[in-house]
JSON list of C-alpha atoms in Angstrom, two decimals:
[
{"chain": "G", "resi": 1, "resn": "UNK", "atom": "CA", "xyz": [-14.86, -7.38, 11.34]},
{"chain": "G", "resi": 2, "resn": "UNK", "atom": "CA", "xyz": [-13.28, -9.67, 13.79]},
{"chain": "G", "resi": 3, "resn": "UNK", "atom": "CA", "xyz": [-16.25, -10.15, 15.71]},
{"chain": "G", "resi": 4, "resn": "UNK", "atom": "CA", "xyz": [-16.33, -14.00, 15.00]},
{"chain": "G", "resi": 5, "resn": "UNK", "atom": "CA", "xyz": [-12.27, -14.35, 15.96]},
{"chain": "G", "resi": 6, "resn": "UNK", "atom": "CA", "xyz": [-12.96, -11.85, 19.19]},
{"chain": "G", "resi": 7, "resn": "UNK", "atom": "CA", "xyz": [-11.80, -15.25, 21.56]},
{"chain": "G", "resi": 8, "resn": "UNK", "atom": "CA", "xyz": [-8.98, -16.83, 19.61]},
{"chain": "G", "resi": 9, "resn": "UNK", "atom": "CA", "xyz": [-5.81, -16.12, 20.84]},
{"chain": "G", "resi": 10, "resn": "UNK", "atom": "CA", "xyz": [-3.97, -14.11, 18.12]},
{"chain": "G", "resi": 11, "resn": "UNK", "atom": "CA", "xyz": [-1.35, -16.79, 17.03]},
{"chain": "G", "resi": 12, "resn": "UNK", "atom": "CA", "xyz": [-3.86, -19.11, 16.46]},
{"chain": "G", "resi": 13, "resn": "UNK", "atom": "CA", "xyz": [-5.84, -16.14, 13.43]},
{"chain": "G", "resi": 14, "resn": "UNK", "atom": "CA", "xyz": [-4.91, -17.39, 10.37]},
{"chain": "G", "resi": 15, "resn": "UNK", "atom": "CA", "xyz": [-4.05, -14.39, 7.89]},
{"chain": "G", "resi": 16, "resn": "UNK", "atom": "CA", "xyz": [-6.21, -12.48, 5.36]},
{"chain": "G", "resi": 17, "resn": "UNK", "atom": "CA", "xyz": [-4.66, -12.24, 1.89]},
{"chain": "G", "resi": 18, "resn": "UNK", "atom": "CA", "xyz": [-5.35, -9.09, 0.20]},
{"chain": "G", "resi": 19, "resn": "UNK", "atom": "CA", "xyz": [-3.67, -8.79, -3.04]},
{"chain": "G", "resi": 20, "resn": "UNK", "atom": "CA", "xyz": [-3.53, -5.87, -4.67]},
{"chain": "G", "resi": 21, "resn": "UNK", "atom": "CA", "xyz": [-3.20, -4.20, -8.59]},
{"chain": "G", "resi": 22, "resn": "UNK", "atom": "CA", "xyz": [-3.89, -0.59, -8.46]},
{"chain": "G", "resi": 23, "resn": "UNK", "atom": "CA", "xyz": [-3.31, 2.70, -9.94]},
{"chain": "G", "resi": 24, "resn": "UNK", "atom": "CA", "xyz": [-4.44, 4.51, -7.49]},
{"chain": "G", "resi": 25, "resn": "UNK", "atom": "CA", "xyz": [-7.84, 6.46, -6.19]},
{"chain": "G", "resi": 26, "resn": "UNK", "atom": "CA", "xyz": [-9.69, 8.77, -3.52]},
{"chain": "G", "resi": 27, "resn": "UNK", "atom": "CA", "xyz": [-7.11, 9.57, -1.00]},
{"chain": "G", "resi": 28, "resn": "UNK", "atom": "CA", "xyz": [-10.11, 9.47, 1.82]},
{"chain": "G", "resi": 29, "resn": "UNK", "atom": "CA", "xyz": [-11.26, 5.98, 0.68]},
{"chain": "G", "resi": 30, "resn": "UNK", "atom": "CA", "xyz": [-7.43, 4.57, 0.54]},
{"chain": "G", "resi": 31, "resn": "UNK", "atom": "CA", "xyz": [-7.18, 5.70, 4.12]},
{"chain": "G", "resi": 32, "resn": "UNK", "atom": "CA", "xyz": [-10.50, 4.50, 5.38]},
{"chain": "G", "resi": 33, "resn": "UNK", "atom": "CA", "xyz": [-9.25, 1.43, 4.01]},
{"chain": "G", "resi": 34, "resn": "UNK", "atom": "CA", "xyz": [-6.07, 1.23, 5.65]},
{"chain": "G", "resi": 35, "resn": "UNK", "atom": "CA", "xyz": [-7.25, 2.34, 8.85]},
{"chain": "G", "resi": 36, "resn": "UNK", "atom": "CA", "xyz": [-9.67, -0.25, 8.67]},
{"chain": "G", "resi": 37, "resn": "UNK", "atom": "CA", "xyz": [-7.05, -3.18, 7.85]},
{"chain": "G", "resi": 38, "resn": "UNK", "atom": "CA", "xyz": [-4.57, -1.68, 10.39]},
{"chain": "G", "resi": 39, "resn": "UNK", "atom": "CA", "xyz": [-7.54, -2.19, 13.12]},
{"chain": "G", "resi": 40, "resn": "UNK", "atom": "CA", "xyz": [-8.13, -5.85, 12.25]},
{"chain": "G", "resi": 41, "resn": "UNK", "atom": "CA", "xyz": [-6.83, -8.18, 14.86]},
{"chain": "G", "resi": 42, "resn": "UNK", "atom": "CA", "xyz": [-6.62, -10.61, 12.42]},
{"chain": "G", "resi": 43, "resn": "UNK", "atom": "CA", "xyz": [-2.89, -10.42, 10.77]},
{"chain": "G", "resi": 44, "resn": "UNK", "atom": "CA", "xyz": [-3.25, -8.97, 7.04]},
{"chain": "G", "resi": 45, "resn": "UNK", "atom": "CA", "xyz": [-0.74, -10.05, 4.60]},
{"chain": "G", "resi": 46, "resn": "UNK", "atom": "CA", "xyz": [-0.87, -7.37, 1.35]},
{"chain": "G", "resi": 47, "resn": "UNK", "atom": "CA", "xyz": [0.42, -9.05, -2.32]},
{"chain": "G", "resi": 48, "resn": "UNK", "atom": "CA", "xyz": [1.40, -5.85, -4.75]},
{"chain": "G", "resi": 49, "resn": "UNK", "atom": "CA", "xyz": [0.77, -7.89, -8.22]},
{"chain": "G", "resi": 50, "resn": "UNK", "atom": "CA", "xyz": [1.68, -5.44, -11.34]},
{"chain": "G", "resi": 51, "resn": "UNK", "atom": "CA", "xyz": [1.26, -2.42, -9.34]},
{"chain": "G", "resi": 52, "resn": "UNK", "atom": "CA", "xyz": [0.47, -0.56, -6.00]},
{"chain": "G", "resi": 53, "resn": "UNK", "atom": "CA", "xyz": [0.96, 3.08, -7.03]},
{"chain": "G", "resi": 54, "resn": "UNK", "atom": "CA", "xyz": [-0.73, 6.15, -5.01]},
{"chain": "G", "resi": 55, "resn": "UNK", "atom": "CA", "xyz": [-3.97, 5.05, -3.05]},
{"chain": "G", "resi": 56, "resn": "UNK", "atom": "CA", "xyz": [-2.49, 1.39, -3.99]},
{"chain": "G", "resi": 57, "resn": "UNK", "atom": "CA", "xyz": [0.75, 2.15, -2.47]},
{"chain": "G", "resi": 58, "resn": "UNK", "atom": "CA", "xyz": [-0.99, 2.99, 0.87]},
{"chain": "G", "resi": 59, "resn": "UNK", "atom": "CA", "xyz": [-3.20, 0.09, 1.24]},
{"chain": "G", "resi": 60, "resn": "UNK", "atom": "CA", "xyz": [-0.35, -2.20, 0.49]},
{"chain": "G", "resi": 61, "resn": "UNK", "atom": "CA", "xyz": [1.33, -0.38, 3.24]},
{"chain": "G", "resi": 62, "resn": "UNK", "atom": "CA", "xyz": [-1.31, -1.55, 5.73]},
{"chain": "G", "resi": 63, "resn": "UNK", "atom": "CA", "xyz": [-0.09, -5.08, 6.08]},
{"chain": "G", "resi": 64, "resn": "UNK", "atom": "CA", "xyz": [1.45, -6.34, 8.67]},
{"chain": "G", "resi": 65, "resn": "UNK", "atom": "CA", "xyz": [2.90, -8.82, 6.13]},
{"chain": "G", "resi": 66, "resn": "UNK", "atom": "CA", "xyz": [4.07, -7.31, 2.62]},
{"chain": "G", "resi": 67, "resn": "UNK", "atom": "CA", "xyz": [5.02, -8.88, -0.27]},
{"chain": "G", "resi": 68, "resn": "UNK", "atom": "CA", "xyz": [5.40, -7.68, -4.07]},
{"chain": "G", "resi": 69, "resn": "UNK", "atom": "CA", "xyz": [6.38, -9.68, -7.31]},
{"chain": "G", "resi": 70, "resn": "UNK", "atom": "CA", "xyz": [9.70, -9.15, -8.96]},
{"chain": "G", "resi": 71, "resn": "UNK", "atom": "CA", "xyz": [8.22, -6.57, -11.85]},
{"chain": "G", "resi": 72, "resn": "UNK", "atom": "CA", "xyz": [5.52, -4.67, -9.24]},
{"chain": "G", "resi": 73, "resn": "UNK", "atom": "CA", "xyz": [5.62, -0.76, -9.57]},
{"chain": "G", "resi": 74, "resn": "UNK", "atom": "CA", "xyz": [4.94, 1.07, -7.23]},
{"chain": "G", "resi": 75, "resn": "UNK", "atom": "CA", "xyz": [4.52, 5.00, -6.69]},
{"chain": "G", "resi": 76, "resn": "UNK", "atom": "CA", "xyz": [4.32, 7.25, -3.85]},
{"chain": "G", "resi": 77, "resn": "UNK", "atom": "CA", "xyz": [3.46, 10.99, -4.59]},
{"chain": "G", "resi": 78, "resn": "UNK", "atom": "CA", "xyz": [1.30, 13.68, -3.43]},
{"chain": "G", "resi": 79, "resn": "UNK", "atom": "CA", "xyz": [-1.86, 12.99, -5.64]},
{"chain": "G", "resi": 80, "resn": "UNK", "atom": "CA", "xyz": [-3.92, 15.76, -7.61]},
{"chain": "G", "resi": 81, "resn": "UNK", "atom": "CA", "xyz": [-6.92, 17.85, -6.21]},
{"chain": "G", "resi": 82, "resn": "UNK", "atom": "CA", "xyz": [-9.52, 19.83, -7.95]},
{"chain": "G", "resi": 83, "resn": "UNK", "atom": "CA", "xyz": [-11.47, 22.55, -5.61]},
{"chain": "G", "resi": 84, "resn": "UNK", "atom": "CA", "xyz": [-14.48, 24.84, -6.71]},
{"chain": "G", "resi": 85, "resn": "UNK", "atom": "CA", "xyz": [-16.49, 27.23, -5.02]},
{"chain": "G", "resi": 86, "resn": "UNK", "atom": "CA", "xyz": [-15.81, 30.48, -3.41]},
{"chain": "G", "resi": 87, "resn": "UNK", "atom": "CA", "xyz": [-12.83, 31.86, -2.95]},
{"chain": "G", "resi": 88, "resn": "UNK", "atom": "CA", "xyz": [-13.19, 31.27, 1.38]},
{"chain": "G", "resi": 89, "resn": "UNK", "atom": "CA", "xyz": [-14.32, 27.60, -0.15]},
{"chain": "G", "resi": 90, "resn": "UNK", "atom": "CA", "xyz": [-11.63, 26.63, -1.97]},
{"chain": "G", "resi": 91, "resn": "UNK", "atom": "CA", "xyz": [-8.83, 28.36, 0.58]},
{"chain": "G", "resi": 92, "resn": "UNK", "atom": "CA", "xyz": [-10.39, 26.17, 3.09]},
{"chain": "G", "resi": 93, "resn": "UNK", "atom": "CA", "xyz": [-9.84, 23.24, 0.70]},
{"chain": "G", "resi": 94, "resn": "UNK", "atom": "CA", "xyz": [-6.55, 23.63, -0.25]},
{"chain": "G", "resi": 95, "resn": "UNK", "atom": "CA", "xyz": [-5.70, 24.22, 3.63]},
{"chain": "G", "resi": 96, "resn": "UNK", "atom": "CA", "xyz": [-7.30, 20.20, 4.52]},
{"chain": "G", "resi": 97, "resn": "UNK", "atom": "CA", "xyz": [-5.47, 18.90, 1.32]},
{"chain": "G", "resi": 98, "resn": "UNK", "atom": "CA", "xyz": [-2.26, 20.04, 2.60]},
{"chain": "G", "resi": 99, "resn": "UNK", "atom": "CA", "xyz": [-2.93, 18.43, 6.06]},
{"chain": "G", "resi": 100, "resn": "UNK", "atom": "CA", "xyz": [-4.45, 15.14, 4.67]},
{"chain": "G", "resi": 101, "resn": "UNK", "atom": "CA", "xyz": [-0.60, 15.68, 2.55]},
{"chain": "G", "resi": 102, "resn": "UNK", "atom": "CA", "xyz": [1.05, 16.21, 5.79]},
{"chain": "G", "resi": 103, "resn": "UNK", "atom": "CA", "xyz": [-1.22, 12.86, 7.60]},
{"chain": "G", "resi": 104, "resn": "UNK", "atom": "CA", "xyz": [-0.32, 10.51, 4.31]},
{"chain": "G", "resi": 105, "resn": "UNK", "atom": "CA", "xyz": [3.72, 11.79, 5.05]},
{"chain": "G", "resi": 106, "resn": "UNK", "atom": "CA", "xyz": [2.95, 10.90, 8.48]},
{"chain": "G", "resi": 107, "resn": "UNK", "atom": "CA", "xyz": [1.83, 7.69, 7.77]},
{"chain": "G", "resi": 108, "resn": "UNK", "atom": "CA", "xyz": [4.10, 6.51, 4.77]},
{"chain": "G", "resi": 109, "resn": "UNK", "atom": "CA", "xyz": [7.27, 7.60, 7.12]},
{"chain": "G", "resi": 110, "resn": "UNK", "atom": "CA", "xyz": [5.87, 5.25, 9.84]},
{"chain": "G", "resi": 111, "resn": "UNK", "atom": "CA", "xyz": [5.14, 1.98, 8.02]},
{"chain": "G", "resi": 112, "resn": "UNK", "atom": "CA", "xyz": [8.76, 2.18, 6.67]},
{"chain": "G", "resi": 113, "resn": "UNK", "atom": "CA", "xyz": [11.77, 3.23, 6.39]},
{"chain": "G", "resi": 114, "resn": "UNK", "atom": "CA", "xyz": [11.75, 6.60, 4.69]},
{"chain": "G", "resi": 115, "resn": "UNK", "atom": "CA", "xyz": [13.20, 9.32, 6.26]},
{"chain": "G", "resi": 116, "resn": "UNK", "atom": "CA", "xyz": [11.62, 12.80, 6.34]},
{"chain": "G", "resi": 117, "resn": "UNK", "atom": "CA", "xyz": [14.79, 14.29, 3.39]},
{"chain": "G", "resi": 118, "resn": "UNK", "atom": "CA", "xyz": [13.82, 11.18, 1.26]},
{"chain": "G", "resi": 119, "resn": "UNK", "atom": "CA", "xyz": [10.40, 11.63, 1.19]},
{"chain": "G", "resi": 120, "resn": "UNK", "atom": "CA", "xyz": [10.33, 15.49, 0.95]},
{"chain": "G", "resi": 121, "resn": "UNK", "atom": "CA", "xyz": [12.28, 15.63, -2.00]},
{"chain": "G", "resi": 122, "resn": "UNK", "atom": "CA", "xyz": [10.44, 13.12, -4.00]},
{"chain": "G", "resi": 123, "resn": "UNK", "atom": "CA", "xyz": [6.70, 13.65, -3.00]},
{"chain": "G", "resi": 124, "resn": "UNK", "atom": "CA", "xyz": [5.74, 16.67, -5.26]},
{"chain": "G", "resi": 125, "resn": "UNK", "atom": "CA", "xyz": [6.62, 14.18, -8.31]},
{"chain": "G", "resi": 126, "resn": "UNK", "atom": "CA", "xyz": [5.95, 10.88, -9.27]},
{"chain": "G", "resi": 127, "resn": "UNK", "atom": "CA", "xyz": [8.27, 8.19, -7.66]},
{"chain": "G", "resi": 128, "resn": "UNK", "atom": "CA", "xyz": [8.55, 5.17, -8.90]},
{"chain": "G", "resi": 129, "resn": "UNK", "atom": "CA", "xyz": [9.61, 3.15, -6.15]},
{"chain": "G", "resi": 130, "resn": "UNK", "atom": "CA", "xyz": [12.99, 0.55, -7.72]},
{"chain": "G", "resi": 131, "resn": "UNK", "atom": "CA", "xyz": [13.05, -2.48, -6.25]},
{"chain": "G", "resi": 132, "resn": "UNK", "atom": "CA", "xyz": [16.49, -1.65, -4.24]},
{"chain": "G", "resi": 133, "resn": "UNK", "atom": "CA", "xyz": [14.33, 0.99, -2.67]},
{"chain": "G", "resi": 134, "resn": "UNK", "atom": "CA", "xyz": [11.45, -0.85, -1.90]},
{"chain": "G", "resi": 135, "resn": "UNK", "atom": "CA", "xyz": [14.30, -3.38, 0.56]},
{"chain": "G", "resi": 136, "resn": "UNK", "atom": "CA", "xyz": [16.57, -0.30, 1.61]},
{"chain": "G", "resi": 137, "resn": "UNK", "atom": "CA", "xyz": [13.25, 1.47, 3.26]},
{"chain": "G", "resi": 138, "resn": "UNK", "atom": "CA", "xyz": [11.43, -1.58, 3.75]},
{"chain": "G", "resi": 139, "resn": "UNK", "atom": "CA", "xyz": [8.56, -0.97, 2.19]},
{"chain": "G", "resi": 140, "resn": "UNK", "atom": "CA", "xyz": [8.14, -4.92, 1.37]},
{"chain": "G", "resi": 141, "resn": "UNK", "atom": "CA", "xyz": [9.29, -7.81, 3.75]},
{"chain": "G", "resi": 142, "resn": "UNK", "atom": "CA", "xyz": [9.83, -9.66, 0.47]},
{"chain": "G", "resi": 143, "resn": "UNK", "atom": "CA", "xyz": [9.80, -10.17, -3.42]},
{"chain": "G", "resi": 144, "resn": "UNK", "atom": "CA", "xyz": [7.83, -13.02, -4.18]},
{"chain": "G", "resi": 145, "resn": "UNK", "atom": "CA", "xyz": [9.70, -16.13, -6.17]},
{"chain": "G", "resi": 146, "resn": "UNK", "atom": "CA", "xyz": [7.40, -18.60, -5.25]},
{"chain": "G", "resi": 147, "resn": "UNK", "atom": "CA", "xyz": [3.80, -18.09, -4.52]},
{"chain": "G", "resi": 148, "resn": "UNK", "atom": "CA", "xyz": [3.84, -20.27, -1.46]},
{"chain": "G", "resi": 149, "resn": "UNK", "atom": "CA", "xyz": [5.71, -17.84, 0.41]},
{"chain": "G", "resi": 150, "resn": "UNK", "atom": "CA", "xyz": [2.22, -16.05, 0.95]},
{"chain": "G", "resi": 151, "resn": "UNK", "atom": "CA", "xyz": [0.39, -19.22, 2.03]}
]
C-alpha cells in the first residue's frame, strides 16, 4: 500500500508487474481495482498475456506502463446487467448502470486515445480491439517481442 516506499523518492520505486489474462468480471471490483493501482505511488507496469477483455481491459488500462503480446485480445464494451425487484428498484438500477456506463466511457477516453465518435459507436457491441487499434489510440505503449522489455 506504499506505506513502506512513503520516503523514497519516486525514481528510485522500482515497478510492480501485474500481468494480466482475463475475460472479464464485476464492473465495481474492476474499478476498485484500478482506482486502487492508479493511487499507488509506486509505478505499475500492466502485461495483457492472451487476453484483457471487459473488466480485464480496464485494469490493464491502469498502468502507467502497458504492454500486450503480439496475439493478446482485447475487448471494450458496455458489459451485461441483470436487475430484480420492484419496479421503483430496478428503474433505480438501470439509472446507476447507465452512469457507472457513462464513468467507465469517462475513464477508457482518458487513459487513451479514443475519441468520444469512436467509442460511442462501438460500445453497445463487442469490440475486439486489432492490434493497429490498440497503437493508433494508444491503448498499449508496446507489443512485447522480448520479455525483457518488461524487466
Amino acid at each position: 500500500m506504499n506505506i513502506k516506499e512513503k520516503d523514497i523518492p519516486e525514481e528510485e520505486l522500482k515497478p510492480i508487474r501485474i500481468f494480466i489474462h482475463s475475460y472479464g468480471g464485476d464492473l465495481e471490483q474492476a474499478t476498485f481495482f484500478s482506482d486502487l493501482l492508479l493511487s499507488s505511488r509506486i509505478p505499475i507496469t500492466t502485461v495483457a498475456m492472451g487476453v484483457a477483455m471487459s473488466a480485464g481491459f480496464l485494469i490493464f488500462l491502469a498502468g502507467s506502463k502497458r504492454y500486450a503480446f503480439p496475439h493478446t485480445q482485447m475487448l471494450v464494451h458496455a458489459g451485461s446487467a441483470k436487475f430484480q425487484g420492484t419496479a421503483d428498484q430496478i428503474d433505480q438500477a438501470q439509472k446507476n448502470y447507465r452512469k457507472q456506463i457513462d464513468q467507465m466511457k469517462t475513464y477508457i477516453l482518458d487513459r487513451t486515445d479514443i475519441d468520444e465518435k469512436t467509442f460511442s459507436k462501438n460500445k453497445n457491441k463487442d469490440w475486439y480491439l486489432t492490434p493497429d487499434e490498440l497503437t493508433k489510440f494508444n491503448v498499449v505503449t508496446d507489443f512485447i517481442k522480448d520479455i525483457s522489455i518488461v524487466f
